[in-house]
């Protein structure tokens, strides 16, 4: 079945995506640098791009940069005066991402902050970022509920918040599962269920990266 999922992804990519040498270079550079192959897929990247365009986002926050693949997709959706701030724990990953972002011609629009996201997040307001229109959470899953709390703190009415990899191959439905990523995803869902400031839903996905899904909400 997973082979079929991958074939469908390839079909959509070949028909709905133009060949993009920059993004292909990014994935190759990430591989050569030894980064884990956990980027969003091309179809997911374009989905983020289209959502950001649909929102008309001018300020985007990304929690979890890796090699900058999703950063570039979302950065391309920004207007000329737009800005994307992306938080990355690893200095090595950030260096790879900087080169990829430079290759994509998005250096003026994308700022990488290196260090634990929970240390960077409290500093954003003082650095001139009081709120964001679009927030993508795709970092270490055990901290998902903490990231959501900060995302809400930097939101305004209409802000779109997306959390990736919440299905965990279906294990998110198992309340007895002790995997930290599963527990973090469940804590995120539990928090959303109780949070009156946001309307949210979740979707399951399949594709070349397997079985997973994302949660999406809009702040009231």
Coordinates of C-alpha atoms in Angstrom, one line a residue:
X1 CA 0.0 0.0 0.0
X2 CA 2.8 2.5 0.8
X3 CA 4.2 1.9 -2.7
X4 CA 0.8 2.9 -4.1
X5 CA 0.8 6.0 -1.9
X6 CA 4.2 7.0 -3.2
X7 CA 3.1 6.5 -6.8
X8 CA 0.1 8.7 -6.3
X9 CA 2.4 11.4 -4.8
X10 CA 4.6 11.2 -7.9
X11 CA 1.5 11.4 -10.2
X12 CA 0.4 14.6 -8.5
X13 CA 3.9 16.1 -8.5
X14 CA 4.4 15.4 -12.2
X15 CA 1.1 16.9 -13.1
X16 CA 0.7 19.8 -10.7
X17 CA 4.2 20.9 -10.0
X18 CA 6.7 22.5 -12.4
X19 CA 10.2 21.2 -12.2
X20 CA 12.0 23.2 -9.5
X21 CA 15.8 23.0 -9.5
X22 CA 16.1 25.1 -6.4
X23 CA 14.0 22.8 -4.2
X24 CA 15.6 19.7 -5.7
X25 CA 19.0 21.2 -4.8
X26 CA 17.7 21.8 -1.3
X27 CA 16.8 18.2 -0.8
X28 CA 20.1 17.0 -2.2
X29 CA 22.0 19.4 0.0
X30 CA 20.2 18.2 3.0
X31 CA 21.0 14.6 2.1
X32 CA 24.6 15.3 1.5
X33 CA 24.8 17.1 4.9
X34 CA 23.4 14.1 6.6
X35 CA 20.2 15.8 7.8
X36 CA 17.4 13.4 8.5
X37 CA 14.9 12.9 5.7
X38 CA 11.9 14.3 7.5
X39 CA 11.1 17.3 5.4
X40 CA 7.6 17.8 4.2
X41 CA 6.9 16.2 0.8
X42 CA 6.6 18.5 -2.3
X43 CA 2.8 18.2 -2.2
X44 CA 2.7 19.1 1.5
X45 CA 5.2 22.0 0.9
X46 CA 3.0 23.4 -1.9
X47 CA -0.1 22.9 0.4
X48 CA 1.6 25.1 3.0
X49 CA 2.5 27.6 0.3
X50 CA -1.1 27.8 -1.0
X51 CA -2.5 28.1 2.6
X52 CA -0.1 31.0 3.3
X53 CA -1.1 32.7 0.1
X54 CA -4.8 32.1 0.8
X55 CA -4.3 33.7 4.2
X56 CA -2.4 36.6 2.6
X57 CA 0.2 36.1 5.3
X58 CA 2.8 38.8 5.8
X59 CA 4.4 37.5 9.0
X60 CA 5.0 33.7 9.3
X61 CA 6.5 31.8 12.3
X62 CA 8.0 28.4 11.8
X63 CA 9.1 26.2 14.7
X64 CA 11.6 23.7 13.4
X65 CA 13.7 24.6 10.3
X66 CA 15.7 21.5 9.5
X67 CA 17.3 22.4 6.1
X68 CA 14.9 25.1 5.2
X69 CA 12.8 23.2 2.7
X70 CA 9.4 24.1 4.2
X71 CA 10.8 27.6 5.0
X72 CA 11.4 28.2 1.3
X73 CA 7.9 27.0 0.3
X74 CA 6.2 29.3 2.8
X75 CA 8.7 32.1 2.1
X76 CA 7.7 32.1 -1.5
X77 CA 4.2 32.9 -0.5
X78 CA 5.2 36.2 1.2
X79 CA 4.7 39.6 -0.4
X80 CA 7.7 41.8 -1.0
X81 CA 7.5 43.2 2.5
X82 CA 6.8 39.9 4.2
X83 CA 8.9 38.1 6.8
X84 CA 9.3 34.5 8.0
X85 CA 11.0 33.8 11.3
X86 CA 12.1 30.2 11.7
X87 CA 13.5 28.6 14.9
X88 CA 16.1 25.8 14.7
X89 CA 17.7 24.0 17.6
X90 CA 20.8 22.7 15.7
X91 CA 23.6 25.0 14.6
X92 CA 24.5 22.5 11.8
X93 CA 20.9 22.4 10.5
X94 CA 20.7 26.2 10.6
X95 CA 23.9 26.5 8.5
X96 CA 22.6 24.1 5.9
X97 CA 19.3 26.0 5.9
X98 CA 21.0 29.4 5.5
X99 CA 22.8 28.2 2.3
X100 CA 19.6 26.7 0.9
X101 CA 17.6 29.9 1.6
X102 CA 20.4 32.0 0.0
X103 CA 20.2 29.7 -3.0
X104 CA 16.5 30.3 -3.2
X105 CA 17.0 34.1 -3.1
X106 CA 15.0 34.5 0.1
X107 CA 17.6 35.8 2.5
X108 CA 15.9 39.2 2.9
X109 CA 12.6 37.5 3.8
X110 CA 13.7 34.7 6.1
X111 CA 15.4 35.0 9.5
X112 CA 16.8 31.9 11.2
X113 CA 17.1 31.9 15.0
X114 CA 19.3 29.2 16.5
X115 CA 18.8 27.6 19.8
X116 CA 16.0 25.8 21.8
X117 CA 12.7 27.2 20.5
X118 CA 11.4 27.5 24.0
X119 CA 14.2 30.0 24.7
X120 CA 13.8 31.9 21.4
X121 CA 10.1 32.2 21.6
X122 CA 10.0 34.6 24.6
X123 CA 12.4 37.0 22.8
X124 CA 10.4 37.5 19.6
X125 CA 8.3 40.4 20.8
X126 CA 11.4 42.4 21.8
X127 CA 12.9 41.6 18.4
X128 CA 10.0 43.3 16.6
X129 CA 7.6 40.4 16.1
X130 CA 4.5 41.0 18.2
X131 CA 2.3 38.7 16.2
X132 CA 2.1 36.4 13.2
X133 CA -0.5 35.6 10.5
X134 CA 0.6 32.0 9.9
X135 CA 2.4 29.6 12.3
X136 CA 3.8 26.2 11.4
X137 CA 4.8 23.9 14.2
X138 CA 7.1 21.1 13.1
X139 CA 9.8 20.5 15.7
X140 CA 10.3 18.0 18.6
X141 CA 6.9 16.5 19.3
X142 CA 7.0 16.2 23.1
X143 CA 7.1 20.0 23.3
X144 CA 4.0 20.4 21.0
X145 CA 1.7 21.7 23.7
X146 CA 4.3 24.3 24.8
X147 CA 4.7 25.4 21.2
X148 CA 1.0 25.8 20.8
X149 CA 0.8 28.0 23.9
X150 CA 3.4 30.3 22.5
X151 CA 1.8 30.2 19.1
X152 CA -1.4 31.4 20.7
X153 CA 0.5 34.2 22.5
X154 CA 1.8 35.4 19.1
X155 CA -1.6 35.1 17.4
X156 CA -4.3 37.6 16.5
X157 CA -7.8 36.9 15.3
X158 CA -7.5 35.0 12.0
X159 CA -4.0 33.6 12.6
X160 CA -3.7 30.1 11.1
X161 CA -1.8 27.5 13.2
X162 CA -0.7 24.2 11.7
X163 CA 0.9 21.3 13.6
X164 CA 2.6 18.6 11.6
X165 CA 3.0 14.9 12.2
X166 CA 0.3 14.4 14.7
X167 CA -1.1 11.0 13.5
X168 CA 2.1 9.1 14.2
X169 CA 1.2 6.1 12.0
X170 CA -2.2 5.9 13.7
X171 CA -0.7 5.6 17.2
X172 CA -2.1 8.9 18.3
X173 CA -5.4 7.2 19.0
X174 CA -3.7 4.8 21.5
X175 CA -4.1 6.4 24.9
X176 CA -1.7 3.8 26.4
X177 CA 1.2 4.5 24.0
X178 CA 4.2 5.8 25.9
X179 CA 6.2 7.0 22.8
X180 CA 7.1 10.7 23.6
X181 CA 6.1 11.8 20.1
X182 CA 2.7 10.2 20.5
X183 CA 2.2 11.7 24.0
X184 CA 3.2 15.1 22.7
X185 CA 0.7 14.9 19.9
X186 CA -2.1 13.7 22.2
X187 CA -1.3 16.6 24.6
X188 CA -1.5 19.0 21.7
X189 CA -4.9 17.7 20.7
X190 CA -6.1 17.7 24.4
X191 CA -5.0 21.4 24.7
X192 CA -6.8 22.3 21.5
X193 CA -10.0 20.6 22.7
X194 CA -10.0 22.8 25.8
X195 CA -8.8 26.0 24.2
X196 CA -11.7 28.4 23.5
X197 CA -9.6 30.9 21.5
X198 CA -9.1 28.6 18.5
X199 CA -11.3 26.4 16.2
X200 CA -9.4 23.4 15.0
X201 CA -9.6 20.1 13.1
X202 CA -7.1 17.4 12.1
X203 CA -6.6 15.5 8.8
X204 CA -4.9 12.1 8.2
X205 CA -2.5 11.9 5.2
X206 CA -0.8 9.2 3.3
X207 CA 2.0 9.6 0.7
X208 CA 5.7 8.9 0.0
X209 CA 6.5 9.6 3.7
X210 CA 3.9 7.1 4.9
X211 CA 0.9 7.5 7.1
X212 CA 0.6 10.7 9.2
X213 CA -1.4 13.9 9.4
X214 CA -1.7 17.4 10.6
X215 CA -3.8 19.6 12.9
X216 CA -5.0 23.0 11.7
X217 CA -6.7 25.8 13.6
X218 CA -7.8 29.4 13.1
X219 CA -7.7 31.8 16.1
X220 CA -11.0 33.5 16.9

